[in-house]
Amino acid sequence: MRAVWWTKVGPPEVLVPGEAPDPIPGPGQVQIRVALAGIHFIETLTRAGRSPRPTAQPPAILGNAVGGTIVAVGDGVEGSLVGQSVVSSTGGSGGYAELAVAEAADAIPVPRGLSLTDAVALYSDGRTAMGLHRRAAPKPGETVLVTSAGGGLGILLIQLATAAGARVIATAGNARKLDLARSLGAQVAIDYTAPDWARQLAAAAPDGLDLAYDGVGGTIGRTVFDSLAPGGRFVVHGMASGALTDTSEPAKPVTVIGIAELASIASESRELATSVLAEAAAGRLRPVVGQTYPLERAAAAHAAIEARQTLGKTLLTVSGSPLVDGQVGVHARDVAP
């Protein structure tokens, strides 16, 4: 089968197209012919040797979220699943390929009314967003900050907080992402690359933030942390800056929901993913697929993500997908240029 090999720790160019043996489903597993594979920021960190929790070591095939058709099953799995369109985790690796093996329990049927493209875009980020949303529980009238607001996870957190009745402030690094955040419900959008962004944040939340979702970390994350109101909640879910936010010595009583909570969310992954796909099928949640790349150009996709050039979710088109390289996703067309 065609695949993309992570050959060694290094820059995007270490992702090299090649051939790989077809994976064989074991007991309790299914084999999926992959149409689309999701790319996550954590995979760029893994490739570069900077992930705090790598799921593979080179040489390996990266990729933990796929969508496609079940074409074979292992022992103990109902044969009636063959032919079903599903999205699934691959257990941490193996997704950048024509065929992938997954636990049958992880394969979720794509609900009626939802495209495979949207289902793959939602699968990983959606279950994380829903898990964080339930734990943070934004309330009507609260002021909520979403960092990395133009990314796959941020756009979902904006929608969930807005639907809960919160006032959302979004931060991102360019005008396209800020326009997207506004279109999804953010009432204030701030470019964190602006020299006075912290002053803008203080003006937008003079009484402090009730809740902040931090996917950036570093000094930006600490500025956000220090902007919490007494009793505020700070949810850590990423480190796009390369370092987690230092949440030691808070100036006021606050609650920190740390990065370790992601492990708890993972244990609820099927229920969370099923819930978020149902929300999308009902029209209450929408992903944004900003760009796609063919499988062989996975290195270019990684480079674009690292350069902060992407909008929303980035997908790899693998086999039998109608999408083409660079196509803007169906929902991104609603974003102001």
Phi, psi and omega in degrees: 000159173282144179204172173241121182267133166274105190275329179192167176293133180165198181289177183306331183296348178283355172273112190237124176296146179187192178256153177213153177297145175297129178287139182256127180291131176270188178305132178079008184244165175232153173255130185245129169279113191279126172263323182218141175235135177277150174244134180242150181303324181299333178289329175291325177291319178300311180303322183274359180079022183245006182284135177287344181216069181298143180259000180202166174230144182288153356284139182200169174252116180284176176112121185236006179217124181225159172224140181174211185240133175291125182244348178201157180227154176269181180301140177084004181247136181299127179294341180294347178288339180300132182095351182281138176275124187221163164241150184199155164280155177252008181085011175119340181202167176100001186279334182278067186198164179290327179233143178221151177251138180219157172295136180303327181291341181269344183279120184248125178300141176285122184292154177301136179092358180239131179285157177298322179302310180294323180296317179293319180299328184271335196307299184282308181296326182294316181292325176294314180300316181293320178296316179294319180299317180293323181286321181280329175050063176299143185244159177305134178087348179286154175261120186239132176255133174242115175273168183048046191289345180265003181269175184301321179281317183300319182294331178281320178298323176301312183295319181293318179292321178296317179296333179280356178094009180278159171267121188255131169252130181245141172237141178203178190256003176202170187294323180299316181292323178293321176298318178299314181301318179296319182295338181266358175125352179295132181273336177227137179228126187236132176276111184285357173273350178289140182302329184256026185298324180294324177293320177298320179296316180298322179290326181283336180226069185298334179264005181094166180270136174280330184207139176224133173259117185251109175249007185255309182078195178062210183291327177296314178300321180293322177299318177296316180303317180287349180268001179292147171281159174306130182086003181290164179245137181237115186253116181263123179225003181190176183211059182301335179284345183106352180215144175289154177293136173283110181255019178282157175051058176295147181281351182208163179291121179219166176249129178252123172258103193278175182298334179297339180295339178299328178295321177295321178297321180300327181289346179250018194301317184295314180297318181294315180296317179299319180295316183289326176294322178294321177298319179292318179298330179276358178085012182264354181210137180224135175276169172233114174266103186279331183199150175230154178224144173294157183311316185294345181254031177303324180298320178294323177296316177299317181297319180295320179296315180296328181276005180060034181265354185267158178235129180064220186266144176249130181236151170261131174268131189245280183226131176072014180271139178282350182284156179235163183304129176081358181297137175278136184296158186303326182276338182290343182294342181278356184275135178296141180291000000 
